[in-house]
Amino acid sequence: MHAKAPSAGADRARDMEVFAAVAAAGSFSAAGRVLGLTPSAVSRTIDRIEARLGVRLVLRTTRALTLTVEGQAYLSAARRIVADLDEAEQSISDQGAPQGRLRVSASLAHGRQVVVPLIGAFVARYPQILVDINLTDNVVDVAAGQADVAIRFGPLLDSPLTARRLGETGRTIVASPAYLARRGVPRVPEDLHQHDCLNFNFRRLEPVWPFRRDGRDYALTVRGPVEANNGESLTQLALAGVGVTRVGNFSVAAAIAKGELVPLLEDFNPGDREPIHAVFVGGASVPARIRVFVDFLVDQLRPRSVATDTAEVALVLERGDRGNSS
């Protein structure tokens, strides 16, 4: 039996780092630039991994690289292992001080309007942490290592992830003054059948909006010329006078305060609330960079969410339709 070379473990960890870089960059040359390696050196590393495992991990074409099913599984494992190694080395070299790359995933609208404005204060407090933030309305797989922390809206599915509640938000129906001057102000929910309603293109097969009348909740099917996958786009369309939309309060509070959007049908608002959570892989060995970031979000957003939504509701009720009846 041959003894394993002392450097085998280190070589394998380096191989995983190279493979993860290839998957992220999409090509050998781009990964090489990130790692300071030649494309041929990157290619040899991938060949070595595939030879050791006896499976094909990457499908190569002249235009792109595609991971096989086995490649996706290896990537998930590689990301977790490399992250664990980085955290272990950082905690030892700096007595556990928070540092390293922190990958954060947030939705487009909430991320741009709420999360990104907080990043400056966070990095000022923790200058050794590199925040790598990705704004997308696609659900990233935190358990598979695609992000360290993700901010999620709505009820959470059962999963092994740990969740910290950041607050909640409500929803408001709005339209621009120009649209209402052109099309009239809806007085009851059924009036929306005569309006251009801008809706999300996901969540439900039927585009319905909830209402409450005389203590009874019901849903109304709405139709319109445009659908979008994020509230920020719907808000922009409403501001442009394209139609009426129903989006999260955080998306429209500033526009309502400026009079650029008008809240509608508040007497029929069911008051539904959507919880906001930060989710991450928990346990006894949560990296310090993740722990301090989640604590920072809880500190900054939980009181802010409650206060902001309270102010939004008061503002909506104060303005209402009564001030825009012309």
Short mmCIF file of C-alpha atoms in Angstrom, two decimals:
data_model
loop_
_atom_site.label_atom_id
_atom_site.label_comp_id
_atom_site.label_asym_id
_atom_site.label_seq_id
_atom_site.Cartn_x
_atom_site.Cartn_y
_atom_site.Cartn_z
CA MET A 1 0.00 0.00 0.00
CA HIS A 2 1.38 3.39 -0.95
CA ALA A 3 1.32 6.23 1.55
CA LYS A 4 -0.69 9.28 0.50
CA ALA A 5 1.47 12.25 -0.40
CA PRO A 6 1.39 14.90 2.33
CA SER A 7 0.23 17.53 -0.14
CA ALA A 8 -2.72 15.48 -1.44
CA GLY A 9 -5.24 17.20 0.82
CA ALA A 10 -3.94 20.66 -0.05
CA ASP A 11 -3.96 19.79 -3.75
CA ARG A 12 -7.54 18.60 -3.53
CA ALA A 13 -8.64 21.79 -1.79
CA ARG A 14 -6.89 23.83 -4.49
CA ASP A 15 -8.61 21.72 -7.15
CA MET A 16 -11.98 22.54 -5.58
CA GLU A 17 -11.13 26.23 -5.56
CA VAL A 18 -10.24 26.11 -9.25
CA PHE A 19 -13.40 24.18 -10.13
CA ALA A 20 -15.59 26.66 -8.24
CA ALA A 21 -13.87 29.54 -10.05
CA VAL A 22 -14.52 27.89 -13.44
CA ALA A 23 -18.21 27.43 -12.60
CA ALA A 24 -18.52 31.06 -11.48
CA ALA A 25 -16.55 32.58 -14.38
CA GLY A 26 -17.95 30.37 -17.15
CA SER A 27 -14.63 29.72 -18.90
CA PHE A 28 -11.11 28.48 -18.25
CA SER A 29 -9.53 31.76 -19.31
CA ALA A 30 -11.77 33.91 -17.08
CA ALA A 31 -11.18 31.60 -14.11
CA GLY A 32 -7.44 31.73 -14.80
CA ARG A 33 -7.45 35.52 -14.67
CA VAL A 34 -9.17 35.41 -11.28
CA LEU A 35 -6.75 32.81 -9.90
CA GLY A 36 -3.58 33.96 -11.63
CA LEU A 37 -3.30 30.76 -13.68
CA THR A 38 -3.02 30.06 -17.41
CA PRO A 39 -6.06 28.55 -19.17
CA SER A 40 -4.05 25.38 -19.80
CA ALA A 41 -3.29 25.05 -16.08
CA VAL A 42 -6.98 25.42 -15.27
CA SER A 43 -7.87 22.84 -17.94
CA ARG A 44 -5.35 20.37 -16.51
CA THR A 45 -6.84 20.81 -13.05
CA ILE A 46 -10.34 20.00 -14.31
CA ASP A 47 -8.97 16.98 -16.19
CA ARG A 48 -7.26 15.79 -13.01
CA ILE A 49 -10.45 16.06 -10.95
CA GLU A 50 -12.46 14.17 -13.57
CA ALA A 51 -9.80 11.46 -13.82
CA ARG A 52 -9.74 11.05 -10.04
CA LEU A 53 -13.54 10.82 -9.77
CA GLY A 54 -14.04 8.82 -12.96
CA VAL A 55 -16.92 11.03 -14.14
CA ARG A 56 -17.40 13.98 -16.49
CA LEU A 57 -18.01 17.20 -14.55
CA VAL A 58 -17.85 19.79 -17.33
CA LEU A 59 -19.21 19.68 -20.88
CA ARG A 60 -16.95 21.80 -23.08
CA THR A 61 -18.02 23.52 -26.29
CA THR A 62 -16.40 26.27 -28.31
CA ARG A 63 -18.84 28.81 -26.84
CA ALA A 64 -19.60 27.78 -23.29
CA LEU A 65 -19.00 25.41 -20.40
CA THR A 66 -21.90 23.48 -18.88
CA LEU A 67 -21.81 21.48 -15.66
CA THR A 68 -23.14 17.93 -15.69
CA VAL A 69 -25.36 16.65 -12.88
CA GLU A 70 -22.24 15.26 -11.24
CA GLY A 71 -20.54 18.62 -11.77
CA GLN A 72 -23.35 20.45 -9.98
CA ALA A 73 -23.10 18.07 -7.03
CA TYR A 74 -19.31 18.47 -6.88
CA LEU A 75 -19.66 22.26 -7.08
CA SER A 76 -22.02 22.37 -4.09
CA ALA A 77 -19.62 20.27 -2.04
CA ALA A 78 -16.59 22.26 -3.20
CA ARG A 79 -18.13 25.59 -2.24
CA ARG A 80 -18.98 24.37 1.25
CA ILE A 81 -15.55 22.85 1.83
CA VAL A 82 -13.61 25.86 0.52
CA ALA A 83 -15.75 28.21 2.62
CA ASP A 84 -15.14 26.08 5.72
CA LEU A 85 -11.38 26.06 5.09
CA ASP A 86 -11.32 29.83 4.58
CA GLU A 87 -13.26 30.41 7.78
CA ALA A 88 -11.06 28.05 9.78
CA GLU A 89 -7.87 29.76 8.61
CA GLN A 90 -9.28 33.24 9.16
CA SER A 91 -10.47 32.47 12.70
CA ILE A 92 -7.05 31.09 13.63
CA SER A 93 -4.97 33.81 11.96
CA ASP A 94 -6.95 36.68 13.45
CA GLN A 95 -8.39 35.23 16.67
CA GLY A 96 -11.89 34.94 15.22
CA ALA A 97 -12.24 38.56 14.03
CA PRO A 98 -14.91 38.75 11.31
CA GLN A 99 -13.30 38.82 7.89
CA GLY A 100 -13.44 37.23 4.44
CA ARG A 101 -15.93 37.26 1.57
CA LEU A 102 -19.60 37.45 2.53
CA ARG A 103 -22.03 36.49 -0.25
CA VAL A 104 -25.44 38.11 0.18
CA SER A 105 -28.53 37.53 -1.97
CA ALA A 106 -31.49 39.94 -1.94
CA SER A 107 -34.41 40.71 -4.21
CA LEU A 108 -34.04 43.47 -6.79
CA ALA A 109 -36.37 46.05 -5.28
CA HIS A 110 -35.83 45.42 -1.57
CA GLY A 111 -32.11 44.95 -2.10
CA ARG A 112 -31.64 48.20 -3.99
CA GLN A 113 -33.93 50.31 -1.82
CA VAL A 114 -33.34 48.86 1.65
CA VAL A 115 -30.33 46.54 1.89
CA VAL A 116 -27.74 48.26 -0.31
CA PRO A 117 -28.05 51.61 1.55
CA LEU A 118 -26.97 49.78 4.73
CA ILE A 119 -23.84 48.18 3.29
CA GLY A 120 -21.65 51.26 3.74
CA ALA A 121 -22.26 51.36 7.49
CA PHE A 122 -21.62 47.62 7.75
CA VAL A 123 -18.26 47.65 5.96
CA ALA A 124 -17.22 50.71 7.96
CA ARG A 125 -17.84 48.68 11.11
CA TYR A 126 -16.21 45.51 9.72
CA PRO A 127 -13.57 46.65 7.24
CA GLN A 128 -12.04 43.17 6.90
CA ILE A 129 -15.27 41.71 5.46
CA LEU A 130 -15.72 41.84 1.69
CA VAL A 131 -19.45 42.04 0.92
CA ASP A 132 -20.35 40.30 -2.35
CA ILE A 133 -24.02 41.24 -2.92
CA ASN A 134 -26.18 39.79 -5.67
CA LEU A 135 -29.60 41.31 -6.40
CA THR A 136 -31.95 38.85 -8.07
CA ASP A 137 -35.55 37.73 -7.77
CA ASN A 138 -34.46 34.14 -8.40
CA VAL A 139 -34.30 31.97 -5.28
CA VAL A 140 -30.67 31.02 -4.66
CA ASP A 141 -29.78 27.74 -2.94
CA VAL A 142 -28.12 28.77 0.32
CA ALA A 143 -27.81 25.17 1.52
CA ALA A 144 -25.87 24.33 -1.65
CA GLY A 145 -23.43 27.18 -1.06
CA GLN A 146 -24.73 29.68 -3.64
CA ALA A 147 -24.91 32.40 -0.98
CA ASP A 148 -24.01 32.84 2.68
CA VAL A 149 -27.10 34.89 3.56
CA ALA A 150 -30.33 35.35 1.60
CA ILE A 151 -33.20 37.70 2.40
CA ARG A 152 -36.57 36.03 1.80
CA PHE A 153 -40.13 37.33 1.72
CA GLY A 154 -43.24 35.38 2.69
CA PRO A 155 -43.74 32.13 4.61
CA LEU A 156 -40.65 29.92 4.70
CA LEU A 157 -40.62 26.33 3.50
CA ASP A 158 -39.31 23.59 5.75
CA SER A 159 -35.52 23.40 5.29
CA PRO A 160 -32.35 22.86 7.31
CA LEU A 161 -31.58 26.59 7.14
CA THR A 162 -31.68 28.96 10.09
CA ALA A 163 -33.95 32.01 9.77
CA ARG A 164 -33.87 35.34 11.61
CA ARG A 165 -36.90 37.58 11.29
CA LEU A 166 -36.10 41.07 10.02
CA GLY A 167 -39.61 42.49 10.00
CA GLU A 168 -42.59 42.51 7.69
CA THR A 169 -44.24 44.64 5.06
CA GLY A 170 -47.73 45.24 3.74
CA ARG A 171 -49.03 45.99 0.26
CA THR A 172 -50.79 48.98 -1.23
CA ILE A 173 -52.65 49.58 -4.51
CA VAL A 174 -51.35 52.69 -6.24
CA ALA A 175 -51.54 54.67 -9.47
CA SER A 176 -50.12 57.95 -10.69
CA PRO A 177 -52.16 61.19 -10.63
CA ALA A 178 -51.85 61.38 -14.42
CA TYR A 179 -53.34 57.90 -14.88
CA LEU A 180 -56.20 58.66 -12.47
CA ALA A 181 -56.94 61.94 -14.23
CA ARG A 182 -57.15 60.05 -17.52
CA ARG A 183 -59.04 56.94 -16.36
CA GLY A 184 -60.81 57.96 -13.16
CA VAL A 185 -60.41 56.83 -9.56
CA PRO A 186 -61.67 53.33 -8.64
CA ARG A 187 -64.05 53.59 -5.66
CA VAL A 188 -64.73 49.90 -5.05
CA PRO A 189 -62.57 46.88 -5.99
CA GLU A 190 -64.90 45.88 -8.83
CA ASP A 191 -64.08 49.17 -10.57
CA LEU A 192 -60.66 47.65 -11.32
CA HIS A 193 -62.26 45.61 -14.10
CA GLN A 194 -62.31 48.89 -16.05
CA HIS A 195 -58.65 49.66 -15.35
CA ASP A 196 -55.23 48.51 -16.57
CA CYS A 197 -53.87 46.48 -13.66
CA LEU A 198 -50.14 45.76 -13.58
CA ASN A 199 -49.42 42.44 -11.93
CA PHE A 200 -46.66 40.01 -10.99
CA ASN A 201 -46.03 37.18 -13.45
CA PHE A 202 -45.44 34.56 -10.75
CA ARG A 203 -46.85 33.17 -7.47
CA ARG A 204 -50.34 32.39 -8.77
CA LEU A 205 -51.82 30.99 -11.94
CA GLU A 206 -54.69 33.49 -11.68
CA PRO A 207 -53.75 37.16 -11.26
CA VAL A 208 -55.85 37.99 -8.18
CA TRP A 209 -55.72 40.78 -5.61
CA PRO A 210 -57.16 40.28 -2.09
CA PHE A 211 -59.75 42.60 -0.55
CA ARG A 212 -61.88 42.82 2.60
CA ARG A 213 -65.44 44.10 2.63
CA ASP A 214 -67.70 44.12 5.68
CA GLY A 215 -65.31 41.77 7.48
CA ARG A 216 -65.26 39.23 4.62
CA ASP A 217 -62.08 38.48 2.66
CA TYR A 218 -62.28 37.78 -1.05
CA ALA A 219 -60.07 37.84 -4.13
CA LEU A 220 -60.66 39.72 -7.35
CA THR A 221 -59.23 38.71 -10.71
CA VAL A 222 -57.51 41.62 -12.43
CA ARG A 223 -56.14 42.09 -15.92
CA GLY A 224 -53.76 44.50 -17.55
CA PRO A 225 -51.30 45.13 -20.40
CA VAL A 226 -48.06 44.35 -18.50
CA GLU A 227 -46.78 41.77 -16.03
CA ALA A 228 -43.34 41.78 -14.36
CA ASN A 229 -41.31 39.61 -12.03
CA ASN A 230 -40.44 42.32 -9.50
CA GLY A 231 -42.14 45.13 -7.64
CA GLU A 232 -39.62 47.76 -8.71
CA SER A 233 -40.58 47.37 -12.38
CA LEU A 234 -44.29 47.52 -11.52
CA THR A 235 -43.69 50.69 -9.50
CA GLN A 236 -41.82 52.30 -12.39
CA LEU A 237 -44.67 51.44 -14.74
CA ALA A 238 -47.21 52.93 -12.34
CA LEU A 239 -45.11 56.09 -12.05
CA ALA A 240 -45.13 56.33 -15.84
CA GLY A 241 -48.93 56.24 -15.85
CA VAL A 242 -49.23 52.82 -17.48
CA GLY A 243 -51.72 51.48 -14.96
CA VAL A 244 -52.64 50.48 -11.40
CA THR A 245 -50.47 48.10 -9.36
CA ARG A 246 -50.35 46.42 -5.94
CA VAL A 247 -46.83 46.17 -4.49
CA GLY A 248 -44.93 46.17 -1.20
CA ASN A 249 -45.09 49.33 0.86
CA PHE A 250 -41.31 49.75 0.84
CA SER A 251 -41.45 50.09 -2.97
CA VAL A 252 -43.92 52.98 -3.01
CA ALA A 253 -43.63 54.84 0.33
CA ALA A 254 -41.28 57.51 -1.03
CA ALA A 255 -43.37 58.06 -4.19
CA ILE A 256 -46.55 58.37 -2.12
CA ALA A 257 -44.90 60.90 0.17
CA LYS A 258 -43.90 62.98 -2.88
CA GLY A 259 -47.38 62.76 -4.40
CA GLU A 260 -46.06 60.82 -7.39
CA LEU A 261 -48.31 57.86 -6.59
CA VAL A 262 -51.75 57.80 -4.98
CA PRO A 263 -52.92 54.97 -2.66
CA LEU A 264 -56.24 53.47 -3.74
CA LEU A 265 -59.06 51.40 -2.18
CA GLU A 266 -57.58 51.53 1.32
CA ASP A 267 -61.01 50.95 2.87
CA PHE A 268 -60.85 47.49 1.26
CA ASN A 269 -57.22 46.70 2.09
CA PRO A 270 -57.17 43.28 3.86
CA GLY A 271 -54.06 44.31 5.79
CA ASP A 272 -52.13 41.20 4.74
CA ARG A 273 -48.54 41.21 5.96
CA GLU A 274 -45.51 39.53 4.42
CA PRO A 275 -42.71 38.48 6.81
CA ILE A 276 -39.07 39.19 5.91
CA HIS A 277 -36.31 36.80 7.04
CA ALA A 278 -32.56 36.39 6.67
CA VAL A 279 -31.76 32.72 6.06
CA PHE A 280 -28.36 31.03 6.37
CA VAL A 281 -26.75 27.73 7.28
CA GLY A 282 -26.83 27.72 11.09
CA GLY A 283 -25.22 25.55 13.71
CA ALA A 284 -22.45 25.91 16.25
CA SER A 285 -19.84 26.89 13.67
CA VAL A 286 -21.58 29.77 11.90
CA PRO A 287 -18.75 31.94 10.46
CA ALA A 288 -18.25 35.19 12.29
CA ARG A 289 -18.80 37.22 9.12
CA ILE A 290 -22.27 35.69 8.69
CA ARG A 291 -23.22 36.04 12.34
CA VAL A 292 -22.30 39.73 12.58
CA PHE A 293 -24.02 40.56 9.28
CA VAL A 294 -27.30 38.92 10.30
CA ASP A 295 -27.12 40.64 13.70
CA PHE A 296 -26.54 43.93 11.88
CA LEU A 297 -29.59 43.39 9.65
CA VAL A 298 -31.78 42.52 12.64
CA ASP A 299 -30.62 45.65 14.43
CA GLN A 300 -31.11 47.92 11.40
CA LEU A 301 -34.19 46.48 9.70
CA ARG A 302 -36.46 45.12 12.38
CA PRO A 303 -37.17 48.46 14.07
CA ARG A 304 -37.03 50.19 10.70
CA SER A 305 -39.58 47.81 9.14
CA VAL A 306 -42.09 48.34 11.95
CA ALA A 307 -41.63 52.11 12.04
CA THR A 308 -41.64 52.50 8.30
CA ASP A 309 -44.76 50.41 7.81
CA THR A 310 -46.55 52.28 10.60
CA ALA A 311 -45.68 55.57 8.93
CA GLU A 312 -46.72 54.18 5.55
CA VAL A 313 -50.13 53.11 6.83
CA ALA A 314 -50.70 56.47 8.48
CA LEU A 315 -49.64 58.28 5.33
CA VAL A 316 -51.87 56.13 3.13
CA LEU A 317 -54.89 56.65 5.36
CA GLU A 318 -54.24 60.37 5.59
CA ARG A 319 -53.98 60.84 1.84
CA GLY A 320 -56.38 58.15 0.74
CA ASP A 321 -58.71 58.63 -2.19
CA ARG A 322 -60.38 61.60 -0.54
CA GLY A 323 -57.55 63.92 -1.54
CA ASN A 324 -57.64 62.74 -5.13
CA SER A 325 -61.30 62.67 -6.03
CA SER A 326 -61.09 64.97 -9.01
#
